[in-house]
Each structure stands twice: as C-alpha cells, then as structure tokens.
Tab-separated table of C-alpha atoms and ligand atoms in Angstrom:
chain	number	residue	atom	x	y	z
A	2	UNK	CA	-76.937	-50.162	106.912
A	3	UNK	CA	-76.970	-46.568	105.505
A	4	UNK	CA	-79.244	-45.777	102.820
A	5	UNK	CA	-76.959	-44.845	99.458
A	6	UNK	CA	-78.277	-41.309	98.930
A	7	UNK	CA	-75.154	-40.148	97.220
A	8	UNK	CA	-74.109	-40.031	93.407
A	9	UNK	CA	-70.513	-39.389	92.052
A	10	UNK	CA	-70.962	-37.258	88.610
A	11	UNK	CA	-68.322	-37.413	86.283
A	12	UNK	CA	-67.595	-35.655	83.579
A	13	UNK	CA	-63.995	-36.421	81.833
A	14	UNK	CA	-62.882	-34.496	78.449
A	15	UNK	CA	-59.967	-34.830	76.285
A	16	UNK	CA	-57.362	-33.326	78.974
A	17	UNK	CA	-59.871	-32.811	82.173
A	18	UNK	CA	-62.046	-34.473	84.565
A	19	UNK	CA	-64.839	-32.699	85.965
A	20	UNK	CA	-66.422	-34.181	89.172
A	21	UNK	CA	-68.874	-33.337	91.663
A	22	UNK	CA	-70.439	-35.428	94.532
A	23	UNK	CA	-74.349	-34.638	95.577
A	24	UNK	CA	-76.255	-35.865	98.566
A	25	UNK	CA	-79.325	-36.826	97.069
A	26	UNK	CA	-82.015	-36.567	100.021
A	27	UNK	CA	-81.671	-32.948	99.376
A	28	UNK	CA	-79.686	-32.652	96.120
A	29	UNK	CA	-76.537	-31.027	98.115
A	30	UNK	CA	-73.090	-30.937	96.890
A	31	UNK	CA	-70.847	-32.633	99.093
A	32	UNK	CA	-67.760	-31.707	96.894
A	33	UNK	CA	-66.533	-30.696	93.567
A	34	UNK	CA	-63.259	-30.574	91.304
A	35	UNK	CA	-61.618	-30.118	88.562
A	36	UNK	CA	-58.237	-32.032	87.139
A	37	UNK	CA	-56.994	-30.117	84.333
A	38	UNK	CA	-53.916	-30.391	81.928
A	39	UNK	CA	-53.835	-34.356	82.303
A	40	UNK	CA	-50.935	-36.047	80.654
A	41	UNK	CA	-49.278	-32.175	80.934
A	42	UNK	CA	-46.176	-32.131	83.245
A	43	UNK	CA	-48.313	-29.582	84.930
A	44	UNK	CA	-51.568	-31.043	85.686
A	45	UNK	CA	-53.769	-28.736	88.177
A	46	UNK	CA	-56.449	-30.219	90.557
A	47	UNK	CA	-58.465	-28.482	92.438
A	48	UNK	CA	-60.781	-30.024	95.064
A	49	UNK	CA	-63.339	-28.132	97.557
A	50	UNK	CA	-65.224	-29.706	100.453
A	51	UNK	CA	-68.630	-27.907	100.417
A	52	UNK	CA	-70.425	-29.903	103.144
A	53	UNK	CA	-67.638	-28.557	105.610
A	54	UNK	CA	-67.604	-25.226	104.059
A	55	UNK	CA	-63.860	-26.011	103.735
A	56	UNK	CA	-61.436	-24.624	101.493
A	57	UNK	CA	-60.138	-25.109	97.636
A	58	UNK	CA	-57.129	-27.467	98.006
A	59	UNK	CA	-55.036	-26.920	94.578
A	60	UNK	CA	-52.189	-29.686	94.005
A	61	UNK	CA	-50.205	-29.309	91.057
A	62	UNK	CA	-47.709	-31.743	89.213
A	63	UNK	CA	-47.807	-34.286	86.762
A	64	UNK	CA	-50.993	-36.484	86.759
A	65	UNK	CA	-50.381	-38.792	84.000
A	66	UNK	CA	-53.882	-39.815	82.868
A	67	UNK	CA	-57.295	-40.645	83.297
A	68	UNK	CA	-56.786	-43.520	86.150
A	69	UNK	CA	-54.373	-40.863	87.750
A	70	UNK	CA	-56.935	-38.416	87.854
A	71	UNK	CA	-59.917	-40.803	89.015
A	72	UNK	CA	-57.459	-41.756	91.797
A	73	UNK	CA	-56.313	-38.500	92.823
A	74	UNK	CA	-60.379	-37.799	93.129
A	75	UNK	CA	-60.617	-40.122	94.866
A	76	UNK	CA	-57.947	-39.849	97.144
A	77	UNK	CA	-59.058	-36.643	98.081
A	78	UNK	CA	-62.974	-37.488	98.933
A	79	UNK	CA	-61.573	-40.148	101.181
A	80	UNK	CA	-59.039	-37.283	102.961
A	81	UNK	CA	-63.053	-35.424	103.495
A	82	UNK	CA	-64.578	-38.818	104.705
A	83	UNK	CA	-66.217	-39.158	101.470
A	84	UNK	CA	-64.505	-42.305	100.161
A	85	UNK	CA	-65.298	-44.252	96.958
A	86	UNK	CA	-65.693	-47.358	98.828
A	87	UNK	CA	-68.799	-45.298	100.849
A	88	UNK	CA	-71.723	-47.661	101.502
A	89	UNK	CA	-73.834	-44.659	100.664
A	90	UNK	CA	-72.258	-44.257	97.594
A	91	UNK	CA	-75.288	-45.350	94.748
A	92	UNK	CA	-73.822	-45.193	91.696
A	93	UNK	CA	-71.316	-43.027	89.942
A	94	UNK	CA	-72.667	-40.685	86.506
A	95	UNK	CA	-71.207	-40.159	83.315
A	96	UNK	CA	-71.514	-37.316	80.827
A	97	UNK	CA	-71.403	-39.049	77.145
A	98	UNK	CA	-71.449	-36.547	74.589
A	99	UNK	CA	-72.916	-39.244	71.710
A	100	UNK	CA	-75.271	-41.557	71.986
A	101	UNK	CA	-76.530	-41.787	68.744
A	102	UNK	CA	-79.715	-42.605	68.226
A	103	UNK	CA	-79.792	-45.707	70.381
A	104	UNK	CA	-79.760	-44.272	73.683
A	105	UNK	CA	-82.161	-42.463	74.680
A	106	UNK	CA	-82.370	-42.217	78.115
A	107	UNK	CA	-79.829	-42.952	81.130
A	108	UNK	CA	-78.374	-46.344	80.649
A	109	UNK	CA	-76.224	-48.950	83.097
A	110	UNK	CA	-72.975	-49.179	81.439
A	111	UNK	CA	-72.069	-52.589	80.426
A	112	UNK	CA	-69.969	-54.454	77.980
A	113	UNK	CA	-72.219	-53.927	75.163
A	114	UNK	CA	-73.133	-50.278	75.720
A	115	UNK	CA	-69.754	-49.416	76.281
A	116	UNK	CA	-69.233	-51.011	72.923
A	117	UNK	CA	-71.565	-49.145	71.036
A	118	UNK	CA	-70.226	-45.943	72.772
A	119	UNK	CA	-67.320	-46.659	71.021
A	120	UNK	CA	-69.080	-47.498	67.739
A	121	UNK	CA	-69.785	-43.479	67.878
A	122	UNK	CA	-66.483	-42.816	68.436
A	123	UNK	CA	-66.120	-41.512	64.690
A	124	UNK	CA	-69.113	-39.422	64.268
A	125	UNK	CA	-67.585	-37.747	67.967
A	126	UNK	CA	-63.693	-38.250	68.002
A	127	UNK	CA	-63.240	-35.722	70.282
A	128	UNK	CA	-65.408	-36.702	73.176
A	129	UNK	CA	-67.030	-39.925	72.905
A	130	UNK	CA	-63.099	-41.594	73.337
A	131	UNK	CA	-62.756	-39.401	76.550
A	132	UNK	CA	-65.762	-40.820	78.361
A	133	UNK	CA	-65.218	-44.167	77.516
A	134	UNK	CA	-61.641	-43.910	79.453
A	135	UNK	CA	-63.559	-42.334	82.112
A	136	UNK	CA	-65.522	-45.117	82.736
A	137	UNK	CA	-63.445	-47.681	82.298
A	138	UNK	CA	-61.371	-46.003	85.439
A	139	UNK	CA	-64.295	-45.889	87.259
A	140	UNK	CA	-65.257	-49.571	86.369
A	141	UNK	CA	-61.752	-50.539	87.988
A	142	UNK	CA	-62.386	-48.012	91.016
A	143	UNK	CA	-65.924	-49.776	91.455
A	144	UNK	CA	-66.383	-52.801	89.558
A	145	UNK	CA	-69.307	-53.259	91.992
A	146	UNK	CA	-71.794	-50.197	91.692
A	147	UNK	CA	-73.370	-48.941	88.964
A	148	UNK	CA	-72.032	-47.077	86.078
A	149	UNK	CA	-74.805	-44.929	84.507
A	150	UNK	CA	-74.104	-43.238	81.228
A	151	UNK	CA	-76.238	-40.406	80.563
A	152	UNK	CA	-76.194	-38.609	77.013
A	153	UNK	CA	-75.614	-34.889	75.410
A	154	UNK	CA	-77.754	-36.195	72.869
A	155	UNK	CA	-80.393	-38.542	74.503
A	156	UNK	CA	-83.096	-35.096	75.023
A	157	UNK	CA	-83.344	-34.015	71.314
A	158	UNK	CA	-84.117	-38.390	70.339
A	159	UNK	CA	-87.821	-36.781	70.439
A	160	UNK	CA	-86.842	-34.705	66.738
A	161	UNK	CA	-89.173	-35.465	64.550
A	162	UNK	CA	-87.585	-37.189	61.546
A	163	UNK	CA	-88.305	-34.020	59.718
A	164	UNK	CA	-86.290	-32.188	61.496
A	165	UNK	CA	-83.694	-34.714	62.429
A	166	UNK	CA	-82.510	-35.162	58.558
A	167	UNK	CA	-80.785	-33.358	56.161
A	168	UNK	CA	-81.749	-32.774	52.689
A	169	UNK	CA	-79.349	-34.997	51.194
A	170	UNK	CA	-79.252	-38.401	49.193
A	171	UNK	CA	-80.644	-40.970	52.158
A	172	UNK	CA	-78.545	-44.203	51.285
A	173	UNK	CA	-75.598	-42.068	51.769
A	174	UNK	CA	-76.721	-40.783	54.888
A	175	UNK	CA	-77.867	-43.494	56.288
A	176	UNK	CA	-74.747	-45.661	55.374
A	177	UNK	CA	-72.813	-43.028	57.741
A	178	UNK	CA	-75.479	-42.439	60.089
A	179	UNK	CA	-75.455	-38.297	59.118
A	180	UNK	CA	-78.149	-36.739	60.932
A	181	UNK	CA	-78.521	-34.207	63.116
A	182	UNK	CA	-78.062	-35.124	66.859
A	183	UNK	CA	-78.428	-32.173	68.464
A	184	UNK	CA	-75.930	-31.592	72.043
A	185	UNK	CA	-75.990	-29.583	75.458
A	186	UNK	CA	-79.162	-32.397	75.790
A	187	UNK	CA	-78.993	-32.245	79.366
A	188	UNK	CA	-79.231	-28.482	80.279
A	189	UNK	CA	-82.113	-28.213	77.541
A	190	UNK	CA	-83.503	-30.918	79.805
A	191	UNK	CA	-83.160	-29.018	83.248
A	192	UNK	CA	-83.344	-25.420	81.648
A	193	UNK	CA	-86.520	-26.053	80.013
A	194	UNK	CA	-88.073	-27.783	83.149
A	195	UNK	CA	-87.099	-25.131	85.195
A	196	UNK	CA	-88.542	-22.414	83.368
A	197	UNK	CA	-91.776	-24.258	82.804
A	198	UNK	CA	-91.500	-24.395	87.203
A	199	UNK	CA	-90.697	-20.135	87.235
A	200	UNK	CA	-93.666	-19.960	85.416
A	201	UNK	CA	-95.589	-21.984	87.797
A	202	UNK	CA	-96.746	-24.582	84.871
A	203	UNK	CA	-95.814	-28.459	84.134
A	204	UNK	CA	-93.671	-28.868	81.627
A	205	UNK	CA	-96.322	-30.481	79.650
A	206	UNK	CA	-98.466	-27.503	79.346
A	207	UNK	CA	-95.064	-24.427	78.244
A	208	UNK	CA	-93.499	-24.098	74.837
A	209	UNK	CA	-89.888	-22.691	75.522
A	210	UNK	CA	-87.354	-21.889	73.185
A	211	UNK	CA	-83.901	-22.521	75.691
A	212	UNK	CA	-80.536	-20.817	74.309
A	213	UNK	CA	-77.564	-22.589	76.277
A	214	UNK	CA	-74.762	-19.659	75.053
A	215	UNK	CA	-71.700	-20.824	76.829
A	216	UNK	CA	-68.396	-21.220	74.663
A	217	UNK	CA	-70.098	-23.549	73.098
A	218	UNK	CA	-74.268	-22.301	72.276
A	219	UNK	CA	-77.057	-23.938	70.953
A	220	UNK	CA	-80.804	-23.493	70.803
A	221	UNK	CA	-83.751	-26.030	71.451
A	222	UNK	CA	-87.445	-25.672	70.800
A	223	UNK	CA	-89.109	-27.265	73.008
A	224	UNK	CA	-93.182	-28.608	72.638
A	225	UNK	CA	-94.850	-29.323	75.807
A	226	UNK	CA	-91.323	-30.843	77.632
A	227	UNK	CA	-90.337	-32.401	74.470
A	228	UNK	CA	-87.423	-31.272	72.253
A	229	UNK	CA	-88.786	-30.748	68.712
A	230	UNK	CA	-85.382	-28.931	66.897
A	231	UNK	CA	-82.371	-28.119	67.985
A	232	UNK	CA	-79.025	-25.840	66.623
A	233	UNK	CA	-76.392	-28.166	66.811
A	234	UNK	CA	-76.161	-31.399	64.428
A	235	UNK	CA	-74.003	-34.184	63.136
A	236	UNK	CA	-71.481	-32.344	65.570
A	237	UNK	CA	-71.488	-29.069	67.601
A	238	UNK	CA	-70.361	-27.477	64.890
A	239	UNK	CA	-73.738	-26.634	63.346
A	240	UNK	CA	-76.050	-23.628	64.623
A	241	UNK	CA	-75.488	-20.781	66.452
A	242	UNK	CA	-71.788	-18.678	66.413
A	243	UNK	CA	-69.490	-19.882	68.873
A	244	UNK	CA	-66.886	-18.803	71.270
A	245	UNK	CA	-64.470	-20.726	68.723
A	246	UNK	CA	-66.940	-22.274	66.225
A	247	UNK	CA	-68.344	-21.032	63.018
A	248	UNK	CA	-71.945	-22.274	63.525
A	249	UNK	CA	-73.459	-22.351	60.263
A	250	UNK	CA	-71.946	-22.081	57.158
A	251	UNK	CA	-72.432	-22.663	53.640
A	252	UNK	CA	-71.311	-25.984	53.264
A	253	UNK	CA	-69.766	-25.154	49.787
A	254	UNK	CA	-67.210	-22.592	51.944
A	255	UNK	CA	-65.073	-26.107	52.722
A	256	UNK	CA	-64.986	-27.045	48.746
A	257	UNK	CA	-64.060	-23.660	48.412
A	258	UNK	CA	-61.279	-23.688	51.352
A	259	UNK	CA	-59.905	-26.975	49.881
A	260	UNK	CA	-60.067	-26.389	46.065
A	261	UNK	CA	-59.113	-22.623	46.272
A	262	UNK	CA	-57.492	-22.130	49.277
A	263	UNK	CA	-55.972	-25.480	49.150
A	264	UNK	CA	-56.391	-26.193	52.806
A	265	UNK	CA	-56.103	-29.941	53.897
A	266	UNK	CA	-59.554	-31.353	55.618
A	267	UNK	CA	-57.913	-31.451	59.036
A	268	UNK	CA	-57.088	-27.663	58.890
A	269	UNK	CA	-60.243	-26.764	57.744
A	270	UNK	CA	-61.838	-28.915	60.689
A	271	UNK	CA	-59.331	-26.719	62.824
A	272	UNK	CA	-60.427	-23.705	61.337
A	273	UNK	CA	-64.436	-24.380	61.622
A	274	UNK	CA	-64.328	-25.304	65.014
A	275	UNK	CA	-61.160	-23.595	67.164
A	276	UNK	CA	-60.516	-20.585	64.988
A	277	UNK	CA	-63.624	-19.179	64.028
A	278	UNK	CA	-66.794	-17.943	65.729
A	279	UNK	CA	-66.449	-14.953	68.033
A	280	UNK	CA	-62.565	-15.513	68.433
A	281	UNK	CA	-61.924	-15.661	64.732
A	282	UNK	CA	-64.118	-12.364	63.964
A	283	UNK	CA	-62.500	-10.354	66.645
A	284	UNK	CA	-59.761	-12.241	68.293
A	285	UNK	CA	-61.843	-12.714	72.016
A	286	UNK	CA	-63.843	-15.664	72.774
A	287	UNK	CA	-64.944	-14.078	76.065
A	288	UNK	CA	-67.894	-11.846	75.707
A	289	UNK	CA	-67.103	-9.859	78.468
A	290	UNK	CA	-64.158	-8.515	76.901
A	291	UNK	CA	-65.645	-8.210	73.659
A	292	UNK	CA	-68.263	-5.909	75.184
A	293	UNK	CA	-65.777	-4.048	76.976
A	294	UNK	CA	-64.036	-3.209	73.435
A	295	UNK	CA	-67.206	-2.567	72.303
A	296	UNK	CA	-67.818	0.118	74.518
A	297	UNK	CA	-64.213	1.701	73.347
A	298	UNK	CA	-65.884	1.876	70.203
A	299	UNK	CA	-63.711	-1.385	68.874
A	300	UNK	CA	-65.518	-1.807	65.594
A	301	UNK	CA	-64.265	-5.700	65.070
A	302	UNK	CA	-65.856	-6.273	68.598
A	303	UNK	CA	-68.671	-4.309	67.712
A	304	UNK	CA	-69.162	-6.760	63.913
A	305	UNK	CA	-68.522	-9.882	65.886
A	306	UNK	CA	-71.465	-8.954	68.480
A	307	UNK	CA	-73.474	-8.422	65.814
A	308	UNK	CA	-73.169	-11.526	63.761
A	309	UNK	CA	-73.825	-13.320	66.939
A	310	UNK	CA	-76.730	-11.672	68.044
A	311	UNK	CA	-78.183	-11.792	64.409
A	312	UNK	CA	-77.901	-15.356	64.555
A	313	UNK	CA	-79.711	-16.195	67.955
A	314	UNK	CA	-82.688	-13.642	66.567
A	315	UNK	CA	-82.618	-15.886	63.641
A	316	UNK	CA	-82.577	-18.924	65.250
A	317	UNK	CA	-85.181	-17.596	68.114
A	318	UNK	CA	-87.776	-16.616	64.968
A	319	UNK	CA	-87.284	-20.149	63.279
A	320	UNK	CA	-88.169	-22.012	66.950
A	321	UNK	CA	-90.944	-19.286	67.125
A	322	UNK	CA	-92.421	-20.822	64.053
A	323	UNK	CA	-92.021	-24.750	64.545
A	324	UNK	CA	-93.299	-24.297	67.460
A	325	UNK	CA	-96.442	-22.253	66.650
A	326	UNK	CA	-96.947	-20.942	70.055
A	327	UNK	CA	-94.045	-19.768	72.367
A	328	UNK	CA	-94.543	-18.974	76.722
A	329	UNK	CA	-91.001	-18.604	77.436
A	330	UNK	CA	-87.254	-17.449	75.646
A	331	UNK	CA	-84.795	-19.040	78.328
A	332	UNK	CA	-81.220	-17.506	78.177
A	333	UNK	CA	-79.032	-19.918	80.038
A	334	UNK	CA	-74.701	-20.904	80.610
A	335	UNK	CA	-71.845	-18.607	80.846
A	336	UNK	CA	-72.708	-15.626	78.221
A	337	UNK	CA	-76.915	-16.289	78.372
A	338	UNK	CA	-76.881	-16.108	82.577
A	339	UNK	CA	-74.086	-13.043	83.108
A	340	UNK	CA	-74.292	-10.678	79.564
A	341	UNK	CA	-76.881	-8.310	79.691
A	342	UNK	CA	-76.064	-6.777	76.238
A	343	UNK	CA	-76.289	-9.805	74.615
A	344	UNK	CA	-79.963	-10.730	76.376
A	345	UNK	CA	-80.861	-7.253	75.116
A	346	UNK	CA	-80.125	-7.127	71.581
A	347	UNK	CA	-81.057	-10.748	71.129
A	348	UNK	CA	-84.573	-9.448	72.042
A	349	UNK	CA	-84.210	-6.274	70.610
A	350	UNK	CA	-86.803	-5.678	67.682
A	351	UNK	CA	-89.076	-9.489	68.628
A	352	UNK	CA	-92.133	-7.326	69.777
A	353	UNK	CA	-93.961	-8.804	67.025
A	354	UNK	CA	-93.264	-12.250	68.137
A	355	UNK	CA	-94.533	-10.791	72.030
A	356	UNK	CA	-90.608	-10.827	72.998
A	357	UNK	CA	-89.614	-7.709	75.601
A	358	UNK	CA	-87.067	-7.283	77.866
A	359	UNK	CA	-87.244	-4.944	81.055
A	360	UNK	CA	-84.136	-3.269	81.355
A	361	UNK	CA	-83.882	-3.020	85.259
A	362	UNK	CA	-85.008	-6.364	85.798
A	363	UNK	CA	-81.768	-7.628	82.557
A	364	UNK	CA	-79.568	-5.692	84.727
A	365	UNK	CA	-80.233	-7.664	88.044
A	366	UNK	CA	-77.057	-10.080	88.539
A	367	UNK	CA	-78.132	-13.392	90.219
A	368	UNK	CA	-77.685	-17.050	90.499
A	369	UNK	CA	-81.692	-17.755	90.762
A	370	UNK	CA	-84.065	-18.273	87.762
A	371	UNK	CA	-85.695	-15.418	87.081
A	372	UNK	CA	-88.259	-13.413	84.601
A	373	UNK	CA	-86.458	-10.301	82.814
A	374	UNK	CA	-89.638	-9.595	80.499
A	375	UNK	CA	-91.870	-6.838	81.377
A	376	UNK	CA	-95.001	-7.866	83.908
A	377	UNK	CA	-97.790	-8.830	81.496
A	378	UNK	CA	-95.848	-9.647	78.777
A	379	UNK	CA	-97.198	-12.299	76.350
A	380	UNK	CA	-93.980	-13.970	76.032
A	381	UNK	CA	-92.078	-14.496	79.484
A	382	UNK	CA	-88.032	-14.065	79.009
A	383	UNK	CA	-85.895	-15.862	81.883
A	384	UNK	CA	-82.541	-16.173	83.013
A	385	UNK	CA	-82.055	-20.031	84.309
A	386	UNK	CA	-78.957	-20.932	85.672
A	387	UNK	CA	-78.601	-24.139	84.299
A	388	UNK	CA	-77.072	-27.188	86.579
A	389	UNK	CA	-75.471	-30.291	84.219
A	390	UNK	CA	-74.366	-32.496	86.735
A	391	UNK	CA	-77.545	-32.046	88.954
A	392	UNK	CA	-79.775	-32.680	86.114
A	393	UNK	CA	-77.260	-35.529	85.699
A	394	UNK	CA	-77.398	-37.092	88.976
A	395	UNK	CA	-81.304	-36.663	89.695
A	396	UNK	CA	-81.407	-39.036	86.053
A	397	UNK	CA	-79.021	-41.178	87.862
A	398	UNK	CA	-80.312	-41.816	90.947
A	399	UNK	CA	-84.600	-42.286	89.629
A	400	UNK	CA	-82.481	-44.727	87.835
A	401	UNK	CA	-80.970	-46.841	90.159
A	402	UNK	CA	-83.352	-46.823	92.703
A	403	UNK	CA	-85.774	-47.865	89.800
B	28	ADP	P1	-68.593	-23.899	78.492
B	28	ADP	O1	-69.224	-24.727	79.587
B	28	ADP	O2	-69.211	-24.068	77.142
B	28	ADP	O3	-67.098	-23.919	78.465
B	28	ADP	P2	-69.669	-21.604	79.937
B	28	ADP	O4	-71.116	-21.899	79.945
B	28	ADP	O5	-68.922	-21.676	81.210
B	28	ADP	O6	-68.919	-22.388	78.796
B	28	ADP	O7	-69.503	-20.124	79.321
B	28	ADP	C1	-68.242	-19.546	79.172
B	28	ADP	C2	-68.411	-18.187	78.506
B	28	ADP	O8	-69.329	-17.396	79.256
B	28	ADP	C3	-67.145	-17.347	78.482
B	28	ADP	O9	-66.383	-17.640	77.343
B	28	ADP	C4	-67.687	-15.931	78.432
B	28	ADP	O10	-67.868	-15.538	77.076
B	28	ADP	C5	-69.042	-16.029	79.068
B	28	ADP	N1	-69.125	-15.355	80.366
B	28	ADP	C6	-68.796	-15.835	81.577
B	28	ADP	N2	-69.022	-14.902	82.526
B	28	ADP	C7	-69.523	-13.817	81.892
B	28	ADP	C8	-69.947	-12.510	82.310
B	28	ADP	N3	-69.919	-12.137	83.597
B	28	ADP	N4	-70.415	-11.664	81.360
B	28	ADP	C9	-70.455	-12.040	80.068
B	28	ADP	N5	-70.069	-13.225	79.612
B	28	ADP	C10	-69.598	-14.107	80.504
C-alpha cells in the first residue's frame, strides 16, 4: 500500500474556493486552482497540473455552490490522476479565519468543533460561515479521512492578556467575547520562521517584527517564535491601512457617522471595511498603480501613500518597543514582497531604531527570501515570500501522522 504523502489544502471564501494539492515527501505542488464567482451565472475555474508541467485549464459557466465547486475540483484532479479517492491522499486542510480563543493549534474537525466554528460565526460573519460549508463538502467528498481545521487566529493565542484586551468595561467584554484576535496567523507563522532560517538562527533565539501588506495588512511582533501583539483585532478591521479598510480609527468617528451623518450601522460597516483605506483616499487599491500616479505627480496618490506608510512606521516603532530588542523587519504578501517604494519609505528615517535599507539590494525582484538591509546592519530587513497553504499543509500533515 502507498504511503499517504499528499494533503488537499482548501481554502473557500464567501464566493471562491482556493485549492492546492502538495506532495509532502518534498513539499511539491501537485496542482492548484481557483473557483471564483460561485453562485454567479459566470463562475470561472481555473485548474493547473504542476507535476506535469501542464497547462491552466479555465472552464467557465455556472457553478452553483460550494459542493459544485468541491466537485468540479475534484473532477479535475481525477482528469490529472490525482483523484480524491487517492490512497495517498492523508487528509484534506482547511483555512478557518476564527477560532476564537479555543483553538489553538490544528484541530480534526468533528461534530463539536465544527459546532463551535459556528459559535464564532458572529464575531466573523463573513468568513467563519464560508469555511464551515467548505468542510461540510469535503466531509461528504471524504467522510473517511481527516478534516483538519487550521486557524487565522490560532498563532497570536500566545498574546499576553495585556495585549489581547481592550480598555473597556470587562463584563461587557467578556459577555461578547471582544478581544483582540489578531488574523493572517498563519503567514506570521511561516514568515517569521523563515526569516529566523535567512538569518541562520532558530526561531527561538530572533525577535522579528513580520508586516503581511497584501489587500488586507497586518503586523505581528514576534518574541523568540512566539506572537506577542498583533495589528488586527476583534476583526481585520483594526491596524494598519488597507487596500479597502480603514485600519484604525477613532472609535467615536462611527457615533459621529451615525448621529451626524446619520448613516445606518451596516453602511458604516460598508464604509470601514470596502470603501476606505487606500481605495477610499485615492480611488486605487492596487499599489502599483497608486505609485505609478504618484510618479505623475498625482497628489491624492501621493496623500494616500503617505498615510499608509506613516502607519506601518508607527506600528513598526510600537513592535520595536514591546519587544525590547528587534533582529529582523520582515516585509511579506502582495505589496510587502513586489513594492519597493513602499519597503523604502516604511524604513525611511528608523536609523535610530538600527532600521536601513540598501537600495540596490530593495530593487532586486525575486521570489526567494532575502536580506535588503545594508551588510552589517544591526537590524536585518527581509523580503519573505510568504506560502499560506504550505505553512498550512506542513501543520496538517505533523498532525495526522501524529
Ligand atoms: P490578498 O491575499 O490580501 O488578497 P495579496 O497578498 O495578493 O492580497 O496582495 C495584493 C496586493 O498586492 C495588490 O492589491 C497590490 O496592491 C499589491 N501588489 C501585487 N503585485 C504588486 C507589485 N508588483 N508591486 C506593488 N504592489 C503589488
């Protein structure tokens, strides 16, 4: 009988499924996708065989929902020989974006941690309801293997309560479980591992401050492989400026909004999280194009840039200080591995904290961790692609094989 070396990662949202499948012996992908639009008349899949070195096949048409999708998937890793029903299948993984504070590391999915999945469902009503569909499906696809949730929040569990609460009355908080939860758990995870690895240390033994700046950002400080703060909170909402998202506010700017403005909660809620950050400052989410307008002396680009980068220097100079010592700044997803300018400024002016970057080494474009700060510079800067569903199924498979 074939060893089962290989691990399914899933990753469903509201209207997608993400999916890749890795060989674990030597953490290769066999093949990844993406089903977007579900429930839209036009659905789009996309599917590439990477052990063959084959080609994208894109199907569109209607794919009605979740089980759709999961069967589409898996109609087309069966076309590639790659079959659900493999023997060498182990176990399939799930992102879950909340998992409160009960889980804490990767967990079997059963009946009653699928219930208290849902029990999270209102402090994360856009997420937590998607990846409980996405395992059900799966359940049904493979009642027999293991289902393996693994948690955006499970990394920052380590918070000290001190940093974990806010400052306000604690029956009421604890009646609705407000607290900060922190998210993007599992590239802190892999980020900050593999920087403490660049810099030829265990993890144990590096302090590194990680900034995931994707479309959603946050930062983590991170003592000796253990995350001590982090940016995000209750919800994503809280921390650093967005592609879409405010980051943080004055709370007293939603009394204000409803009493003044007379905006309902569910339009402020719109406004806070998909019509503010970088896109409601200057109309672009994507940073490339902001920098591009920037450089045609757009002065709303050039504002919106600013805010942003003011806030990671802010939030960079608060980790500095919880954490008392700092070895690495790690710049990781879409915006911290590809922009430059934004690596730049976000450094620009932290000499006194030891912070440099060189500026032929920032403009090196690459897919490998790597050091940007000057040689013999007290605190190392890196770019580290960071890897989700690797980090995912590595958690997966210590698991199942115990
Ligand atoms: P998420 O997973 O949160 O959707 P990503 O980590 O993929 O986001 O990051 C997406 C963002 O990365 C884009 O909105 C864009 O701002 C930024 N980005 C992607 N490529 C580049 C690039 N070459 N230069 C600058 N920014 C980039």
């Amino acid at each position: 009988m074939t060893a089962a070396t290989r691990i399914l990662v899933l990753n469903s949202g509201s209207s997608s499924v993400k999916y890749q499948l890795l060989d674990m012996t030597d953490a290769s992908r066999l093949a990844v996708g993406l089903v977007e639009r579900i429930g839209e008349p036009a659905s789009r899949f996309t599917h590439t065989p990477l052990f063959t070195g084959g080609e994208t096949r894109v199907r569109a048409g209607a794919v009605a929902d979740h089980a759709a999708a999961l069967e589409a998937v898996a109609d087309e890793l069966a076309a590639d020989g790659l079959g659900l029903d493999s023997p060498e299948l182990a176990a399939i993984g799930h992102r879950v974006v909340h998992g409160g504070l009960m889980f804490t590391a990767p967990t079997v999915v059963d009946d009653a941690v699928l219930k208290e999945i849902e029990r999270l469902v209102p402090v994360a009503p856009l997420h937590n309801p998607a990846n409980i569909t996405g395992i059900r499906t799966a359940q049904q696809l493979r009642p027999d293997l293991p289902q393996v949730a693994v948690f955006d929040t499970a990394f920052h569990t380590t918070m000290p309560e001190y940093a974990a609460r806010y400052a306000i009355d604690v029956e009421t908080a604890d009646a609705h479980r407000i607290r900060r939860y922190g998210f993007h758990g599992t590239s802190h995870a892999y980020v900050s591992r593999r920087t403490a690895a660049l810099l030829g240390k265990a993890p144990a033994d590096v302090n590194v401050i990680v900034l995931h700046l994707g479309n959603g950002a946050s930062a983590s400080a991170v003592a000796g492989g253990v995350c001590v703060d982090t940016s995000m909170g209750l919800t994503p909402l809280e921390g650093l400026v967005m592609g879409t998202r405010s980051g943080d506010t004055d709370p007293a700017v939603i009394f204000h909004l409803s009493r003044v403005a007379g905006m309902s909660v569910d339009e402020i809620d719109v406004l806070l999280n998909k019509k503010s950050g970088l896109v409601g400052l200057c109309g672009d989410n994507d940073m490339r194009e902001i920098v591009r307008r920037i450089d045609e002396g757009d002065e709303s680009a050039g504002l919106a840039f600013a805010i942003y980068v003011q806030r990671l220097k802010k939030y960079i100079g608060a980790y500095a200080a919880v954490l008392g010592r700092v070895d690495a700044v790690a710049f990781t997803a879409g915006v911290g591995e590809n922009s430059a300018p934004v690596r730049e400024a976000a450094v620009a002016g932290l000499e006194l904290l030891g912070l440099a970057v060189d500026p032929g080494l920032n403009a090196v474009r690459s897919d490998e961790a790597r050091l940007i700060s000057p040689a013999h510079s007290r605190v190392a800067v890196a770019v580290v692609p960071t890897d989700e569903e690797l980090e995912i199924a590595q958690q997966v498979y210590a698991l199942v094989n115990g």
